[in-house]
């Protein structure tokens, strides 16, 4: 197996061992701190990358001006992957991780929450006085000792979904004047909000998953109990609610006709992969990031991704303003903003329709950062 990366590389975030303006086509990495066959997931931020392996270890490279690599060093950029010492996480294996613009976080297998990087807006959950940057993973205790289940990070906020189906939002976020009646919002402090399903619907719905955009949080709902009838479970699993800025319609909520399999958030748009293999997106579209074939300012209702019906998508990722889809056959398609070659098609022209990326073999794992992409492919000679 081999690792490929393309797009913006001004902070060394492609892991190629050097910094450059961009790589407009996939480049194969030659050196990294992880075993390729053991990679579980990849996440990208504004200019940094985290890789999680099967042993629960984290590996990082790229931009480090705020300590977002978690290596406890002051060097601004690291152009080759390095492993974050496990002792920083009290020797607990990592279960999942997330990247924001210049912050990072993870949840360990024993459900401990760690955050690091920029804290300029108290997005790490601590007073920023003396903690504007945190260069070493810091354990964060949620109010009431709630247990963290999922994590997503945006431009200036961190969102944590708990086992009680509440979402804690630390930091700063622009808010829409129109908040869904399905959501209950409680302001704990100037930099901490709690979002949960309003009591009227709390016996039917709960928040099952989250994804963060620049200034909004996308929430996938599900049934509150697993013993619901299958029809009721599917109905509950077809809905998304959104909290935050709605300048481009990205905070509009929807009930889809099919069950949601994947959800993703870009800076100002959202996408969902449905059970019937369709991909629907809504929000800003000035770079073609909705992928439906045209450049328009925005679409407040979901638009279907413009791909052949014979293509079966299995994974979906969004950068700040571009998208990436992996198909059942292992093909990778990209679309949207392409200023840094982040669509990998040897061009910097924006793309309104998903375009096949030229990779040597089938893709197994992929990911997006703000203006770059990664793909791990099957064995390459």
mmCIF file of C-alpha atoms in Angstrom:
data_model
loop_
_atom_site.group_PDB
_atom_site.id
_atom_site.type_symbol
_atom_site.label_atom_id
_atom_site.label_comp_id
_atom_site.label_asym_id
_atom_site.label_seq_id
_atom_site.Cartn_x
_atom_site.Cartn_y
_atom_site.Cartn_z
ATOM 1 C CA UNK A 1 0.000 0.000 0.000
ATOM 2 C CA UNK A 2 1.087 3.590 -0.590
ATOM 3 C CA UNK A 3 0.185 7.081 0.649
ATOM 4 C CA UNK A 4 -0.566 9.886 -1.812
ATOM 5 C CA UNK A 5 -1.263 13.565 -1.136
ATOM 6 C CA UNK A 6 -2.000 16.665 -3.219
ATOM 7 C CA UNK A 7 -3.017 20.307 -2.866
ATOM 8 C CA UNK A 8 -1.665 23.078 -0.641
ATOM 9 C CA UNK A 9 1.728 22.355 0.933
ATOM 10 C CA UNK A 10 2.909 25.714 2.266
ATOM 11 C CA UNK A 11 3.179 24.249 5.778
ATOM 12 C CA UNK A 12 4.508 20.845 4.724
ATOM 13 C CA UNK A 13 1.086 19.339 5.376
ATOM 14 C CA UNK A 14 1.370 16.842 2.514
ATOM 15 C CA UNK A 15 4.099 15.020 4.440
ATOM 16 C CA UNK A 16 6.495 15.034 1.481
ATOM 17 C CA UNK A 17 9.487 16.189 3.512
ATOM 18 C CA UNK A 18 9.470 19.736 2.147
ATOM 19 C CA UNK A 19 7.304 22.866 1.937
ATOM 20 C CA UNK A 20 6.015 24.193 -1.398
ATOM 21 C CA UNK A 21 3.144 26.292 -2.705
ATOM 22 C CA UNK A 22 1.182 23.285 -3.969
ATOM 23 C CA UNK A 23 1.169 19.929 -5.705
ATOM 24 C CA UNK A 24 -1.518 19.820 -8.387
ATOM 25 C CA UNK A 25 -1.297 16.044 -8.850
ATOM 26 C CA UNK A 26 -1.053 13.167 -6.340
ATOM 27 C CA UNK A 27 2.446 12.772 -4.906
ATOM 28 C CA UNK A 28 3.619 9.581 -3.217
ATOM 29 C CA UNK A 29 4.985 9.964 0.302
ATOM 30 C CA UNK A 30 8.350 8.338 0.884
ATOM 31 C CA UNK A 31 8.673 8.550 4.652
ATOM 32 C CA UNK A 32 6.206 8.446 7.545
ATOM 33 C CA UNK A 33 6.022 7.337 11.173
ATOM 34 C CA UNK A 34 3.086 4.924 10.750
ATOM 35 C CA UNK A 35 2.627 1.546 9.093
ATOM 36 C CA UNK A 36 0.438 2.148 6.051
ATOM 37 C CA UNK A 37 -1.522 -1.093 6.405
ATOM 38 C CA UNK A 38 -2.485 -0.149 9.963
ATOM 39 C CA UNK A 39 -4.026 3.265 9.204
ATOM 40 C CA UNK A 40 -7.609 3.559 10.461
ATOM 41 C CA UNK A 41 -8.414 7.151 9.546
ATOM 42 C CA UNK A 42 -6.974 10.489 8.415
ATOM 43 C CA UNK A 43 -8.162 13.990 9.303
ATOM 44 C CA UNK A 44 -7.040 17.364 7.961
ATOM 45 C CA UNK A 45 -7.227 20.881 9.396
ATOM 46 C CA UNK A 46 -6.315 24.301 8.051
ATOM 47 C CA UNK A 47 -2.746 23.230 7.336
ATOM 48 C CA UNK A 48 -2.118 20.148 9.465
ATOM 49 C CA UNK A 49 -2.926 16.439 9.347
ATOM 50 C CA UNK A 50 -3.541 13.677 11.895
ATOM 51 C CA UNK A 51 -3.334 9.957 11.117
ATOM 52 C CA UNK A 52 -4.767 7.331 13.496
ATOM 53 C CA UNK A 53 -3.403 3.790 13.355
ATOM 54 C CA UNK A 54 -4.782 0.443 14.513
ATOM 55 C CA UNK A 55 -2.737 0.592 17.729
ATOM 56 C CA UNK A 56 -4.524 3.779 18.752
ATOM 57 C CA UNK A 57 -1.476 5.956 18.059
ATOM 58 C CA UNK A 58 -1.636 9.420 16.494
ATOM 59 C CA UNK A 59 0.777 10.761 13.882
ATOM 60 C CA UNK A 60 0.960 14.420 12.851
ATOM 61 C CA UNK A 61 2.535 16.734 10.296
ATOM 62 C CA UNK A 62 2.100 20.222 8.831
ATOM 63 C CA UNK A 63 1.304 23.587 10.391
ATOM 64 C CA UNK A 64 2.211 23.928 14.057
ATOM 65 C CA UNK A 65 2.107 27.675 14.786
ATOM 66 C CA UNK A 66 -0.395 27.094 17.601
ATOM 67 C CA UNK A 67 0.869 23.696 18.695
ATOM 68 C CA UNK A 68 -1.884 21.912 16.766
ATOM 69 C CA UNK A 69 0.391 18.944 16.021
ATOM 70 C CA UNK A 70 0.465 18.079 19.733
ATOM 71 C CA UNK A 71 4.189 17.292 19.679
ATOM 72 C CA UNK A 72 5.066 19.793 22.430
ATOM 73 C CA UNK A 73 7.515 21.634 20.176
ATOM 74 C CA UNK A 74 7.711 25.255 19.015
ATOM 75 C CA UNK A 75 8.690 24.619 15.376
ATOM 76 C CA UNK A 76 6.073 26.234 13.109
ATOM 77 C CA UNK A 77 6.006 23.570 10.381
ATOM 78 C CA UNK A 78 6.800 19.846 10.267
ATOM 79 C CA UNK A 79 6.943 18.361 6.759
ATOM 80 C CA UNK A 80 7.221 14.672 7.736
ATOM 81 C CA UNK A 81 4.884 12.674 9.972
ATOM 82 C CA UNK A 82 5.898 12.198 13.592
ATOM 83 C CA UNK A 83 4.123 10.142 16.243
ATOM 84 C CA UNK A 84 2.602 11.989 19.199
ATOM 85 C CA UNK A 85 3.943 10.286 22.361
ATOM 86 C CA UNK A 86 1.355 8.013 23.943
ATOM 87 C CA UNK A 87 2.318 9.319 27.387
ATOM 88 C CA UNK A 88 0.627 12.595 26.402
ATOM 89 C CA UNK A 89 -2.652 10.637 26.449
ATOM 90 C CA UNK A 90 -1.825 8.808 29.692
ATOM 91 C CA UNK A 91 -0.982 5.722 27.592
ATOM 92 C CA UNK A 92 -4.614 5.286 26.539
ATOM 93 C CA UNK A 93 -5.159 4.231 22.898
ATOM 94 C CA UNK A 94 -6.935 6.805 20.744
ATOM 95 C CA UNK A 95 -10.417 5.879 19.508
ATOM 96 C CA UNK A 96 -11.129 8.881 17.239
ATOM 97 C CA UNK A 97 -9.696 12.296 16.431
ATOM 98 C CA UNK A 98 -10.567 15.586 14.720
ATOM 99 C CA UNK A 99 -8.863 18.668 13.275
ATOM 100 C CA UNK A 100 -10.064 22.265 13.274
ATOM 101 C CA UNK A 101 -8.488 25.238 11.546
ATOM 102 C CA UNK A 102 -5.567 25.416 13.992
ATOM 103 C CA UNK A 103 -6.637 23.066 16.780
ATOM 104 C CA UNK A 104 -6.877 19.313 17.281
ATOM 105 C CA UNK A 105 -8.559 16.844 19.584
ATOM 106 C CA UNK A 106 -9.176 13.189 20.305
ATOM 107 C CA UNK A 107 -11.160 10.798 22.475
ATOM 108 C CA UNK A 108 -9.370 7.780 23.919
ATOM 109 C CA UNK A 109 -10.722 4.241 24.173
ATOM 110 C CA UNK A 110 -11.505 4.853 27.863
ATOM 111 C CA UNK A 111 -13.490 7.983 26.862
ATOM 112 C CA UNK A 112 -11.050 10.671 27.925
ATOM 113 C CA UNK A 113 -11.170 13.922 25.956
ATOM 114 C CA UNK A 114 -7.942 15.685 24.920
ATOM 115 C CA UNK A 115 -7.692 19.024 23.084
ATOM 116 C CA UNK A 116 -4.681 21.047 21.914
ATOM 117 C CA UNK A 117 -3.618 23.863 19.579
ATOM 118 C CA UNK A 118 -5.167 27.334 19.403
ATOM 119 C CA UNK A 119 -7.213 28.479 22.370
ATOM 120 C CA UNK A 120 -7.525 32.115 21.291
ATOM 121 C CA UNK A 121 -11.321 31.854 21.504
ATOM 122 C CA UNK A 122 -11.405 29.377 24.420
ATOM 123 C CA UNK A 123 -12.220 26.574 21.984
ATOM 124 C CA UNK A 124 -10.187 24.178 24.113
ATOM 125 C CA UNK A 125 -12.531 24.621 27.048
ATOM 126 C CA UNK A 126 -10.190 26.559 29.324
ATOM 127 C CA UNK A 127 -9.746 30.261 30.061
ATOM 128 C CA UNK A 128 -7.443 31.648 27.365
ATOM 129 C CA UNK A 129 -5.444 33.764 29.794
ATOM 130 C CA UNK A 130 -2.034 32.085 29.674
ATOM 131 C CA UNK A 131 -3.415 29.384 27.367
ATOM 132 C CA UNK A 132 -3.754 31.051 23.955
ATOM 133 C CA UNK A 133 -1.802 28.112 22.515
ATOM 134 C CA UNK A 134 -1.560 24.616 23.963
ATOM 135 C CA UNK A 135 1.246 22.574 22.388
ATOM 136 C CA UNK A 136 0.704 19.353 24.298
ATOM 137 C CA UNK A 137 -2.586 17.404 24.463
ATOM 138 C CA UNK A 138 -4.558 18.574 27.500
ATOM 139 C CA UNK A 139 -7.256 16.465 29.137
ATOM 140 C CA UNK A 140 -10.587 18.290 29.363
ATOM 141 C CA UNK A 141 -13.315 17.365 31.833
ATOM 142 C CA UNK A 142 -16.826 18.018 30.592
ATOM 143 C CA UNK A 143 -19.444 19.577 32.907
ATOM 144 C CA UNK A 144 -21.054 17.007 35.190
ATOM 145 C CA UNK A 145 -18.317 14.523 34.237
ATOM 146 C CA UNK A 146 -20.275 13.736 31.068
ATOM 147 C CA UNK A 147 -18.752 11.062 28.840
ATOM 148 C CA UNK A 148 -17.521 12.196 25.382
ATOM 149 C CA UNK A 149 -18.551 10.039 22.405
ATOM 150 C CA UNK A 150 -17.771 12.105 19.295
ATOM 151 C CA UNK A 151 -15.799 15.218 18.467
ATOM 152 C CA UNK A 152 -15.682 17.820 15.689
ATOM 153 C CA UNK A 153 -13.737 21.078 15.393
ATOM 154 C CA UNK A 154 -14.315 24.222 13.323
ATOM 155 C CA UNK A 155 -12.640 27.576 12.786
ATOM 156 C CA UNK A 156 -12.992 28.805 16.377
ATOM 157 C CA UNK A 157 -15.007 26.131 18.157
ATOM 158 C CA UNK A 158 -14.936 22.568 19.445
ATOM 159 C CA UNK A 159 -18.093 20.430 19.540
ATOM 160 C CA UNK A 160 -18.317 17.345 21.761
ATOM 161 C CA UNK A 161 -21.211 14.882 21.644
ATOM 162 C CA UNK A 162 -21.766 13.045 24.933
ATOM 163 C CA UNK A 163 -23.308 9.740 25.983
ATOM 164 C CA UNK A 164 -26.300 11.771 27.193
ATOM 165 C CA UNK A 165 -26.809 12.967 23.577
ATOM 166 C CA UNK A 166 -25.870 16.534 24.434
ATOM 167 C CA UNK A 167 -23.438 18.630 22.380
ATOM 168 C CA UNK A 168 -21.070 20.926 24.247
ATOM 169 C CA UNK A 169 -19.740 23.752 22.064
ATOM 170 C CA UNK A 170 -16.634 25.550 23.342
ATOM 171 C CA UNK A 171 -15.280 28.737 21.784
ATOM 172 C CA UNK A 172 -16.906 31.224 19.437
ATOM 173 C CA UNK A 173 -19.451 30.667 16.674
ATOM 174 C CA UNK A 174 -21.626 32.953 14.563
ATOM 175 C CA UNK A 175 -25.279 32.188 15.197
ATOM 176 C CA UNK A 176 -28.333 32.412 12.982
ATOM 177 C CA UNK A 177 -31.353 34.377 14.177
ATOM 178 C CA UNK A 178 -33.566 31.399 13.350
ATOM 179 C CA UNK A 179 -32.840 28.392 15.555
ATOM 180 C CA UNK A 180 -34.764 25.174 14.980
ATOM 181 C CA UNK A 181 -37.586 24.525 17.431
ATOM 182 C CA UNK A 182 -36.275 20.958 17.712
ATOM 183 C CA UNK A 183 -33.145 22.214 19.495
ATOM 184 C CA UNK A 184 -32.738 23.414 23.042
ATOM 185 C CA UNK A 185 -29.811 25.838 23.513
ATOM 186 C CA UNK A 186 -28.422 26.666 26.948
ATOM 187 C CA UNK A 187 -25.621 29.189 27.415
ATOM 188 C CA UNK A 188 -23.423 28.064 30.318
ATOM 189 C CA UNK A 189 -20.686 30.685 30.024
ATOM 190 C CA UNK A 190 -19.586 33.270 27.455
ATOM 191 C CA UNK A 191 -17.656 30.535 25.634
ATOM 192 C CA UNK A 192 -19.730 27.399 26.328
ATOM 193 C CA UNK A 193 -23.100 26.376 24.885
ATOM 194 C CA UNK A 194 -25.041 23.147 25.368
ATOM 195 C CA UNK A 195 -27.234 21.903 22.520
ATOM 196 C CA UNK A 196 -29.734 19.066 22.851
ATOM 197 C CA UNK A 197 -33.071 17.959 21.458
ATOM 198 C CA UNK A 198 -35.953 19.994 22.893
ATOM 199 C CA UNK A 199 -38.101 18.163 25.444
ATOM 200 C CA UNK A 200 -41.056 17.976 23.039
ATOM 201 C CA UNK A 201 -39.062 15.575 20.805
ATOM 202 C CA UNK A 202 -36.593 14.167 23.343
ATOM 203 C CA UNK A 203 -38.409 10.842 23.717
ATOM 204 C CA UNK A 204 -38.282 10.238 19.966
ATOM 205 C CA UNK A 205 -35.002 11.761 18.717
ATOM 206 C CA UNK A 206 -31.453 12.111 19.946
ATOM 207 C CA UNK A 207 -28.225 13.444 18.413
ATOM 208 C CA UNK A 208 -26.148 10.530 17.103
ATOM 209 C CA UNK A 209 -23.309 12.201 15.196
ATOM 210 C CA UNK A 210 -21.833 15.654 14.516
ATOM 211 C CA UNK A 211 -19.651 17.444 11.956
ATOM 212 C CA UNK A 212 -18.287 20.978 12.193
ATOM 213 C CA UNK A 213 -18.049 23.657 9.520
ATOM 214 C CA UNK A 214 -16.433 27.052 9.864
ATOM 215 C CA UNK A 215 -19.216 28.476 12.037
ATOM 216 C CA UNK A 216 -21.847 25.747 12.224
ATOM 217 C CA UNK A 217 -22.374 22.226 13.569
ATOM 218 C CA UNK A 218 -24.229 19.601 11.515
ATOM 219 C CA UNK A 219 -26.073 17.016 13.628
ATOM 220 C CA UNK A 220 -27.392 13.624 12.502
ATOM 221 C CA UNK A 221 -30.414 12.523 14.496
ATOM 222 C CA UNK A 222 -31.423 8.986 15.386
ATOM 223 C CA UNK A 223 -33.941 7.079 17.507
ATOM 224 C CA UNK A 224 -33.578 7.515 21.240
ATOM 225 C CA UNK A 225 -33.928 3.781 21.808
ATOM 226 C CA UNK A 226 -32.685 0.819 19.773
ATOM 227 C CA UNK A 227 -35.877 -1.187 20.387
ATOM 228 C CA UNK A 228 -37.908 1.065 18.087
ATOM 229 C CA UNK A 229 -39.557 -0.582 15.105
ATOM 230 C CA UNK A 230 -37.317 -0.571 12.030
ATOM 231 C CA UNK A 231 -39.562 1.917 10.211
ATOM 232 C CA UNK A 232 -39.445 4.344 13.133
ATOM 233 C CA UNK A 233 -35.681 3.932 13.450
ATOM 234 C CA UNK A 234 -35.177 4.702 9.771
ATOM 235 C CA UNK A 235 -37.423 7.762 9.956
ATOM 236 C CA UNK A 236 -35.434 9.157 12.875
ATOM 237 C CA UNK A 237 -32.142 8.393 11.083
ATOM 238 C CA UNK A 238 -33.143 10.423 8.010
ATOM 239 C CA UNK A 239 -33.010 13.829 9.713
ATOM 240 C CA UNK A 240 -30.307 16.440 10.204
ATOM 241 C CA UNK A 241 -30.420 19.550 12.349
ATOM 242 C CA UNK A 242 -27.866 22.356 12.106
ATOM 243 C CA UNK A 243 -26.794 24.990 14.609
ATOM 244 C CA UNK A 244 -24.807 28.120 13.759
ATOM 245 C CA UNK A 245 -24.283 30.634 10.951
ATOM 246 C CA UNK A 246 -26.783 30.408 8.091
ATOM 247 C CA UNK A 247 -25.479 33.030 5.638
ATOM 248 C CA UNK A 248 -25.537 30.564 2.726
ATOM 249 C CA UNK A 249 -28.349 28.292 3.922
ATOM 250 C CA UNK A 250 -25.881 25.845 5.460
ATOM 251 C CA UNK A 251 -27.780 25.800 8.775
ATOM 252 C CA UNK A 252 -31.058 24.647 7.224
ATOM 253 C CA UNK A 253 -32.426 21.370 8.619
ATOM 254 C CA UNK A 254 -33.861 18.558 6.496
ATOM 255 C CA UNK A 255 -35.723 15.266 6.640
ATOM 256 C CA UNK A 256 -34.426 13.085 3.799
ATOM 257 C CA UNK A 257 -36.256 10.278 2.051
ATOM 258 C CA UNK A 258 -33.500 7.766 2.727
ATOM 259 C CA UNK A 259 -31.417 6.844 5.756
ATOM 260 C CA UNK A 260 -28.215 8.875 6.194
ATOM 261 C CA UNK A 261 -25.031 6.791 5.926
ATOM 262 C CA UNK A 262 -22.380 9.554 6.083
ATOM 263 C CA UNK A 263 -22.417 13.265 6.854
ATOM 264 C CA UNK A 264 -19.758 15.895 6.264
ATOM 265 C CA UNK A 265 -19.404 19.641 6.732
ATOM 266 C CA UNK A 266 -17.297 22.097 4.755
ATOM 267 C CA UNK A 267 -16.664 25.675 5.764
ATOM 268 C CA UNK A 268 -20.078 26.891 4.547
ATOM 269 C CA UNK A 269 -21.791 23.828 3.075
ATOM 270 C CA UNK A 270 -22.849 20.308 4.040
ATOM 271 C CA UNK A 271 -23.163 16.916 2.362
ATOM 272 C CA UNK A 272 -24.856 13.622 3.210
ATOM 273 C CA UNK A 273 -24.479 10.179 1.670
ATOM 274 C CA UNK A 274 -27.800 8.337 1.698
ATOM 275 C CA UNK A 275 -28.618 4.629 1.724
ATOM 276 C CA UNK A 276 -29.733 4.793 -1.926
ATOM 277 C CA UNK A 277 -26.155 5.866 -2.864
ATOM 278 C CA UNK A 278 -27.064 9.474 -3.627
ATOM 279 C CA UNK A 279 -25.001 12.391 -2.311
ATOM 280 C CA UNK A 280 -26.904 15.587 -1.476
ATOM 281 C CA UNK A 281 -25.314 18.941 -0.604
ATOM 282 C CA UNK A 282 -26.517 22.405 0.373
ATOM 283 C CA UNK A 283 -25.047 25.794 1.298
ATOM 284 C CA UNK A 284 -22.483 27.919 -0.530
ATOM 285 C CA UNK A 285 -21.647 27.000 -4.136
ATOM 286 C CA UNK A 286 -19.508 29.846 -5.530
ATOM 287 C CA UNK A 287 -16.620 27.420 -6.169
ATOM 288 C CA UNK A 288 -18.811 24.566 -7.389
ATOM 289 C CA UNK A 289 -18.412 22.816 -4.034
ATOM 290 C CA UNK A 290 -21.945 21.361 -4.171
ATOM 291 C CA UNK A 291 -20.811 19.359 -7.193
ATOM 292 C CA UNK A 292 -24.075 19.554 -9.167
ATOM 293 C CA UNK A 293 -22.542 21.008 -12.327
ATOM 294 C CA UNK A 294 -22.941 24.770 -11.946
ATOM 295 C CA UNK A 295 -21.338 27.705 -10.127
ATOM 296 C CA UNK A 296 -23.912 29.648 -8.105
ATOM 297 C CA UNK A 297 -23.796 31.743 -4.940
ATOM 298 C CA UNK A 298 -25.648 29.277 -2.740
ATOM 299 C CA UNK A 299 -28.418 26.705 -2.526
ATOM 300 C CA UNK A 300 -30.526 26.596 0.613
ATOM 301 C CA UNK A 301 -31.976 23.180 -0.262
ATOM 302 C CA UNK A 302 -30.020 19.964 -1.003
ATOM 303 C CA UNK A 303 -28.746 19.435 -4.557
ATOM 304 C CA UNK A 304 -27.755 16.004 -5.866
ATOM 305 C CA UNK A 305 -24.129 15.390 -6.766
ATOM 306 C CA UNK A 306 -23.735 15.135 -10.534
ATOM 307 C CA UNK A 307 -22.347 11.621 -11.047
ATOM 308 C CA UNK A 308 -23.294 8.598 -13.131
ATOM 309 C CA UNK A 309 -25.943 6.371 -11.496
ATOM 310 C CA UNK A 310 -23.616 3.374 -11.891
ATOM 311 C CA UNK A 311 -21.138 4.940 -9.427
ATOM 312 C CA UNK A 312 -21.576 3.632 -5.881
ATOM 313 C CA UNK A 313 -20.070 5.997 -3.262
ATOM 314 C CA UNK A 314 -18.927 4.523 0.047
ATOM 315 C CA UNK A 315 -17.134 7.455 1.660
ATOM 316 C CA UNK A 316 -17.412 11.229 1.619
ATOM 317 C CA UNK A 317 -15.155 14.056 2.835
ATOM 318 C CA UNK A 318 -15.273 17.849 2.577
ATOM 319 C CA UNK A 319 -12.434 20.353 2.744
ATOM 320 C CA UNK A 320 -13.118 24.018 3.344
ATOM 321 C CA UNK A 321 -14.691 24.490 -0.108
ATOM 322 C CA UNK A 322 -14.011 21.250 -2.021
ATOM 323 C CA UNK A 323 -15.198 17.657 -1.811
ATOM 324 C CA UNK A 324 -13.868 14.116 -2.174
ATOM 325 C CA UNK A 325 -15.782 10.883 -2.733
ATOM 326 C CA UNK A 326 -14.498 7.293 -2.687
ATOM 327 C CA UNK A 327 -16.450 4.710 -4.689
ATOM 328 C CA UNK A 328 -17.007 1.005 -4.141
ATOM 329 C CA UNK A 329 -14.429 0.304 -6.861
ATOM 330 C CA UNK A 330 -11.838 2.445 -5.066
ATOM 331 C CA UNK A 331 -12.014 5.414 -7.453
ATOM 332 C CA UNK A 332 -11.596 8.916 -6.031
ATOM 333 C CA UNK A 333 -13.601 11.878 -7.357
ATOM 334 C CA UNK A 334 -13.036 15.512 -6.347
ATOM 335 C CA UNK A 335 -14.824 18.803 -7.081
ATOM 336 C CA UNK A 336 -15.106 22.419 -5.947
ATOM 337 C CA UNK A 337 -12.447 24.961 -5.007
ATOM 338 C CA UNK A 338 -9.130 24.175 -6.696
ATOM 339 C CA UNK A 339 -6.890 27.207 -6.154
ATOM 340 C CA UNK A 340 -4.114 25.079 -4.658
ATOM 341 C CA UNK A 341 -4.567 22.060 -6.899
ATOM 342 C CA UNK A 342 -6.595 20.465 -4.128
ATOM 343 C CA UNK A 343 -8.720 18.551 -6.640
ATOM 344 C CA UNK A 344 -5.602 16.757 -7.892
ATOM 345 C CA UNK A 345 -6.292 17.193 -11.621
ATOM 346 C CA UNK A 346 -3.137 19.157 -12.587
ATOM 347 C CA UNK A 347 -5.095 22.412 -12.705
ATOM 348 C CA UNK A 348 -6.084 25.303 -10.459
ATOM 349 C CA UNK A 349 -9.455 25.932 -12.091
ATOM 350 C CA UNK A 350 -12.481 25.337 -9.897
ATOM 351 C CA UNK A 351 -14.578 22.279 -10.765
ATOM 352 C CA UNK A 352 -18.388 22.142 -10.588
ATOM 353 C CA UNK A 353 -18.687 18.428 -11.465
ATOM 354 C CA UNK A 354 -16.949 15.494 -9.724
ATOM 355 C CA UNK A 355 -13.761 14.567 -11.606
ATOM 356 C CA UNK A 356 -11.788 11.332 -11.385
ATOM 357 C CA UNK A 357 -8.362 11.634 -9.726
ATOM 358 C CA UNK A 358 -5.565 9.722 -11.450
ATOM 359 C CA UNK A 359 -4.319 7.264 -8.820
ATOM 360 C CA UNK A 360 -2.341 4.088 -9.644
ATOM 361 C CA UNK A 361 -4.548 1.652 -7.730
ATOM 362 C CA UNK A 362 -7.787 1.495 -5.759
ATOM 363 C CA UNK A 363 -8.150 3.863 -2.821
ATOM 364 C CA UNK A 364 -8.732 2.310 0.613
ATOM 365 C CA UNK A 365 -8.790 5.397 2.865
ATOM 366 C CA UNK A 366 -9.049 9.089 1.977
ATOM 367 C CA UNK A 367 -9.437 12.472 3.655
ATOM 368 C CA UNK A 368 -9.565 16.228 3.062
ATOM 369 C CA UNK A 369 -7.979 19.179 4.783
ATOM 370 C CA UNK A 370 -8.864 22.809 4.108
ATOM 371 C CA UNK A 371 -7.083 22.879 0.731
ATOM 372 C CA UNK A 372 -5.517 19.437 0.309
ATOM 373 C CA UNK A 373 -6.296 15.712 0.112
ATOM 374 C CA UNK A 374 -4.831 12.356 1.138
ATOM 375 C CA UNK A 375 -5.430 8.877 -0.238
ATOM 376 C CA UNK A 376 -4.066 5.493 0.770
ATOM 377 C CA UNK A 377 -4.051 3.125 -2.186
ATOM 378 C CA UNK A 378 -3.698 -0.615 -2.627
ATOM 379 C CA UNK A 379 -0.284 -2.095 -3.333
ATOM 380 C CA UNK A 380 1.779 -0.026 -5.763
ATOM 381 C CA UNK A 381 4.873 -1.364 -7.539
#
